[in-house]
Amino acid sequence: MFELLGITPQALYGQLLVGLINGSFYAILSLGLAVIFGMLNIINFSHGAQYMMGAFIAWIGLTQVGQWIGDPGFSVSYWTALLLSPLLVGAFGIVIERTMLRHLYKLDHLYGLLLTFGIALIIEGLFRDWYGISGQQYEIPEALQGAINLGFMFLPKYRAWVIVASLVVCFATWYVIERTKLGAYLRAGTENPKLTQAFGINVPLMITLTYGFGVALAAFAGVLAAPIFTVGPKMGADLIIVVFAVVVIGGMGSILGSIVTGLALGLIEGLTKVFYSEASAVVIFVIMVIVLLVRPAGLFGRER
Amino acid sequence: MKHKLMFALVSAALMSLPAGVALAQQKKADAKPAAVKLSDGMVKIGILTDLSGTYSDLAGSGSVLAAKMAIEDFQAQEKDRAFKIELVTADHQNKGDVASNRAREWFERDQVDMIGDLVTTSTALAVMPVAKQMNRITIVSGAASTPITGKNCTDLNVHYVYDTYALAVGTGKAVVKQGGDTWFFLTADYAFGHALEKDTTEVVIANGGKVLGSVRHPFPGTDFSSFLLKAQASGAKVIGLANAGADTQNAIKQAAEFGITPKQSLAGLLMFISDIHSLGLKATQGMYLTEGFYWDFNDETRAWSKRFFEKHKRMPTMVQAGVYSSTLHYLKAVKAAGTDEAKAVMKKMKETPVNDFFAKNAKIRDDGRLVHDFYLLQVKKPQESKSPWDYYHVRQVIKAEDAVMPGAKTECPLLKM
C-alpha cells in the first residue's frame, strides 16, 4: 500500500514524527491563547511577539549579558533560560494587563485584539531595530546535541526533548485548570466574577496572574524554539496565524481542545508536506473553514 | 532689562542664521554655470526598498546609506559645479502594489527622476512599467529574476547587480565540477524560487549532472524538517536551496540537526554575506556561493567598504555596494548629458563604462543588464577567519561573458533589434 502512495513506511514514520514535533509547538502556543481567551475573553494577538521575546531573552542571556556586565565568560544557560525567560516575559505581560488590557474587559473583543496587535507590532519593531532582521543563532545545549537512530530516521535528541517538555507542560496546565481547587476558582471567576468575588476570592488578581501565565507559556515555547529556528523578530509573526487557526478549530477557550488539535494539526500538516507540499501552507485553513461550517464553536468548544 | 535686551539680540541673531546660510546657498546656485538643465531645479533620487521585512538587512537602511554616500561623494567631487540632489526613501514591504503606488506618487507628485534598489522581484517588475510610462529611470540592484532583463525588460531600466542566471552558472557549475552531480531542490514557492530552480537545473544538466527531484515549500517557511527528510530520502549528493534569507538559514541549521549534512552537501543558491554573518562560520563552512561583490576582494573594495562599515557597523552586501555604484554612475550620466531627461541620461549611462571598486570596464547592455564579473566564493572554516567579516575564499572570478546570460538567449525584444 505504501508503495502505491509512492513513499516507504520508513519515510512516512519519519514525517509523522516531524509533524508531531511541530504539533507540540502548536499545542503549547495555542494552549496559552486558549487559557487567556477562556479566562479573560481577550484575543491575545501579541502572543507571537511574546513567543519571540522568550526566544530573544534566552539568546540575550546566552550571548549578550556577559558583555553587558563586562564579564565575557558569564552566560545564562539554556536550562536557566527555560525558567527565567517565561518569568520575565510573564512579568511583562502582567504589566501590560495591569496598565492597559484591564480597561478593555467591558468593551467588545475587537478592542483587546487591536490593542494586543499594536503591542505586537511595537515589540517586533523594537527588536528589529536593536538586532536586525537576519536572526541570531542559538546553540543546542550540550546535553541534547546529537541524534538517536530510530531505524527509520535520525531523531535529533533536542526534538525528542521538545515533544516531552511540551507534553508535560500541556498536561500540567490542563490538570491545574480542570482538576484542582485553584483551577475551579479560576473557572468560577470567569463564569460569574461578582459571585466569586463575594466568596472572598480576589478575582482581578487571579485574572492578572492568568494572563501572566498564558504569556509565560508563549515565552516557554520561544525558548524551546530558539535552538532549532532562527531567533529573529519575525519568528512569532510567521507562526501566530497558524496558531490562531488551531485555536479556532479546537474551540476558543477550550484547554483540552487546543492541546489535542495542536498535535493533530501538526500531524496533518506533516502528511500534507509528504503528499502535496504546495498545499501545506493552506491545509490548516481549509480544515478551519470546514470545522467552522460544521461546528461553529470548534471541535471541543461549547456553544454559549 | 539688560538681560531681556541681550536675550532678544541673541535670539534674533540665531534666528537670522539659517536664513543667512540659505541665502548664501541661493547665491552660489545662481552663480553656477547653467550647464545642467534640470526639470525642477534638482535631481531627485528615490530608494524604494524593504525597510522592515526579510530583506531589510541585505538591502534596507544599508542601501539608503549607500545612496547617501554616493550623493555626498558626487557633490564632493564636483564641488560647486554640482547640482542640487535630493534623496527620498520608502518601505515597499516586499509588495508589488505598495511599490508601484509609491513609485507613481513619487513620479507624479514629487518629480522623482530615478528609483533605485528595488529588492524583491515582484516590486521591481511592478515599478518598471510605471517608470517607463512616466519616462523615468529604474535601477534594480536588489532583485534577482532574469525576466527583469528578459521578457519584462524596458529601455529605461538597468539591472545592476546580479540575477538567477549568474547565481546558477557560478554555484551550480562549481558544485557539479566538485563531484556533486545528483541534485534535489528545496524551492521557495514563488516566482524567484521557480526561476532559480529552473536556471540551476539547466546548468546542472548541461554540465553532466542529474536532478532527482524537488519540493516546493511555502514562503516564508519556518520548519523545513519534512522537506529535508524528503531530500534525504532522494539520496541526492547535493541539496540545492532555491530560496533566500531566513528560509535558507533555517534550512541549513535544520539540515545539520537531522544529520543530513555533511553526508549530503548543501548548495545555497542565493546567499548574502549578511546570511553568513548571521549563521556563523561553523554552520556554513565549506559552502559555495556566488556573489557580484565581496568587500575583501582588493584594496579598492576594502577602502570603500571600510567607509561604509564605519557608518553602518556592518560590511556591505553586494546589493548595497551596487546601490552606491549605480547611483554615482547615474549622477555622472546626468552631468554628462546636461539634463535629467530619462532617455538622454540612459543613453549616457549605456555609453559610459562603469569603472569603480564595484565593477571594472563594465557596460550596460541594451536590455539593461550590467555585464560585470562575478565571484565564486567558498565559506572559510572558523579557524581560517582572521578578523570579523573575513568569511570567504575567492575561488574563481567568473568572467562577465560567462556570468551573464548571452544576448541570444534572452527574451528581451530590445536586444533583437
Tab-separated table of N, CA and C in Angstrom, chain B residues 189-238:
chain	number	residue	atom	x	y	z
B	189	ASP	N	8.262	28.657	-2.857
B	189	ASP	CA	7.175	28.551	-3.823
B	189	ASP	C	6.700	29.931	-4.296
B	190	TYR	N	7.567	30.672	-4.977
B	190	TYR	CA	7.137	31.900	-5.672
B	190	TYR	C	8.110	32.175	-6.820
B	191	ALA	N	7.795	33.231	-7.595
B	191	ALA	CA	8.470	33.451	-8.885
B	191	ALA	C	9.992	33.312	-8.801
B	192	PHE	N	10.585	33.915	-7.770
B	192	PHE	CA	12.036	33.901	-7.674
B	192	PHE	C	12.583	32.479	-7.481
B	193	GLY	N	11.961	31.714	-6.584
B	193	GLY	CA	12.410	30.339	-6.324
B	193	GLY	C	12.316	29.482	-7.580
B	194	HIS	N	11.183	29.618	-8.280
B	194	HIS	CA	10.998	28.843	-9.505
B	194	HIS	C	12.077	29.190	-10.528
B	195	ALA	N	12.345	30.502	-10.697
B	195	ALA	CA	13.339	30.935	-11.680
B	195	ALA	C	14.710	30.366	-11.329
B	196	LEU	N	15.026	30.415	-10.038
B	196	LEU	CA	16.342	29.950	-9.607
B	196	LEU	C	16.473	28.442	-9.824
B	197	GLU	N	15.411	27.704	-9.512
B	197	GLU	CA	15.441	26.255	-9.711
B	197	GLU	C	15.614	25.921	-11.192
B	198	LYS	N	14.861	26.636	-12.022
B	198	LYS	CA	14.901	26.370	-13.466
B	198	LYS	C	16.304	26.662	-14.023
B	199	ASP	N	16.842	27.824	-13.671
B	199	ASP	CA	18.159	28.190	-14.201
B	199	ASP	C	19.239	27.216	-13.730
B	200	THR	N	19.158	26.823	-12.460
B	200	THR	CA	20.184	25.919	-11.942
B	200	THR	C	20.059	24.534	-12.557
B	201	THR	N	18.803	24.069	-12.724
B	201	THR	CA	18.593	22.762	-13.350
B	201	THR	C	19.285	22.713	-14.711
B	202	GLU	N	19.104	23.764	-15.499
B	202	GLU	CA	19.729	23.797	-16.825
B	202	GLU	C	21.243	23.685	-16.727
B	203	VAL	N	21.813	24.420	-15.777
B	203	VAL	CA	23.267	24.392	-15.629
B	203	VAL	C	23.745	23.011	-15.189
B	204	VAL	N	23.027	22.410	-14.234
B	204	VAL	CA	23.423	21.092	-13.728
B	204	VAL	C	23.403	20.082	-14.869
B	205	ILE	N	22.332	20.079	-15.639
B	205	ILE	CA	22.206	19.107	-16.732
B	205	ILE	C	23.265	19.373	-17.803
B	206	ALA	N	23.468	20.641	-18.128
B	206	ALA	CA	24.456	20.985	-19.155
B	206	ALA	C	25.857	20.522	-18.761
B	207	ASN	N	26.104	20.436	-17.456
B	207	ASN	CA	27.429	20.022	-17.008
B	207	ASN	C	27.493	18.533	-16.661
B	208	GLY	N	26.491	17.791	-17.084
B	208	GLY	CA	26.541	16.346	-16.924
B	208	GLY	C	25.942	15.845	-15.621
B	209	GLY	N	25.269	16.696	-14.875
B	209	GLY	CA	24.658	16.261	-13.620
B	209	GLY	C	23.211	15.830	-13.836
B	210	LYS	N	22.570	15.366	-12.761
B	210	LYS	CA	21.189	14.902	-12.851
B	210	LYS	C	20.374	15.521	-11.719
B	211	VAL	N	19.118	15.853	-12.009
B	211	VAL	CA	18.238	16.358	-10.961
B	211	VAL	C	17.252	15.262	-10.591
B	212	LEU	N	17.276	14.848	-9.321
B	212	LEU	CA	16.459	13.705	-8.901
B	212	LEU	C	15.055	14.111	-8.465
B	213	GLY	N	14.882	15.380	-8.156
B	213	GLY	CA	13.547	15.794	-7.733
B	213	GLY	C	13.592	17.157	-7.072
B	214	SER	N	12.405	17.641	-6.679
B	214	SER	CA	12.391	18.919	-5.972
B	214	SER	C	11.145	18.971	-5.116
B	215	VAL	N	11.170	19.859	-4.125
B	215	VAL	CA	9.988	20.054	-3.299
B	215	VAL	C	9.803	21.558	-3.120
B	216	ARG	N	8.543	21.992	-3.239
B	216	ARG	CA	8.239	23.420	-3.114
B	216	ARG	C	7.758	23.686	-1.691
B	217	HIS	N	8.382	24.643	-1.015
B	217	HIS	CA	7.923	24.950	0.340
B	217	HIS	C	7.281	26.327	0.381
B	218	PRO	N	6.308	26.508	1.298
B	218	PRO	CA	5.637	27.802	1.397
B	218	PRO	C	6.640	28.907	1.742
B	219	PHE	N	6.357	30.110	1.286
B	219	PHE	CA	7.234	31.249	1.586
B	219	PHE	C	6.479	32.259	2.413
B	220	PRO	N	6.969	32.708	3.561
B	220	PRO	CA	8.152	32.178	4.237
B	220	PRO	C	7.804	30.926	5.027
B	221	GLY	N	8.757	30.038	5.200
B	221	GLY	CA	8.521	28.829	5.979
B	221	GLY	C	9.268	28.926	7.299
B	222	THR	N	8.943	28.059	8.261
B	222	THR	CA	9.738	28.050	9.493
B	222	THR	C	10.379	26.689	9.693
B	223	ASP	N	9.560	25.644	9.536
B	223	ASP	CA	10.121	24.318	9.778
B	223	ASP	C	10.352	23.598	8.455
B	224	PHE	N	11.586	23.193	8.231
B	224	PHE	CA	11.936	22.568	6.966
B	224	PHE	C	12.216	21.086	7.121
B	225	SER	N	11.966	20.553	8.328
B	225	SER	CA	12.412	19.182	8.556
B	225	SER	C	11.721	18.189	7.625
B	226	SER	N	10.417	18.374	7.355
B	226	SER	CA	9.733	17.452	6.442
B	226	SER	C	10.392	17.465	5.073
B	227	PHE	N	10.654	18.665	4.584
B	227	PHE	CA	11.239	18.793	3.247
B	227	PHE	C	12.649	18.222	3.223
B	228	LEU	N	13.364	18.440	4.308
B	228	LEU	CA	14.729	17.929	4.371
B	228	LEU	C	14.741	16.403	4.401
B	229	LEU	N	13.763	15.820	5.102
B	229	LEU	CA	13.697	14.354	5.128
B	229	LEU	C	13.440	13.806	3.729
B	230	LYS	N	12.610	14.526	2.969
B	230	LYS	CA	12.362	14.123	1.580
B	230	LYS	C	13.654	14.195	0.769
B	231	ALA	N	14.370	15.280	0.972
B	231	ALA	CA	15.623	15.441	0.239
B	231	ALA	C	16.600	14.342	0.629
B	232	GLN	N	16.568	13.997	1.908
B	232	GLN	CA	17.451	12.944	2.398
B	232	GLN	C	17.091	11.613	1.742
B	233	ALA	N	15.787	11.340	1.658
B	233	ALA	CA	15.336	10.075	1.086
B	233	ALA	C	15.688	9.974	-0.398
B	234	SER	N	15.811	11.115	-1.064
B	234	SER	CA	16.115	11.086	-2.501
B	234	SER	C	17.522	10.555	-2.775
B	235	GLY	N	18.384	10.641	-1.767
B	235	GLY	CA	19.744	10.151	-1.940
B	235	GLY	C	20.626	11.038	-2.801
B	236	ALA	N	20.144	12.227	-3.143
B	236	ALA	CA	20.958	13.120	-3.969
B	236	ALA	C	22.194	13.570	-3.200
B	237	LYS	N	23.300	13.790	-3.937
B	237	LYS	CA	24.517	14.229	-3.265
B	237	LYS	C	24.408	15.673	-2.804
B	238	VAL	N	23.674	16.468	-3.584
B	238	VAL	CA	23.589	17.897	-3.293
B	238	VAL	C	22.135	18.303	-3.113
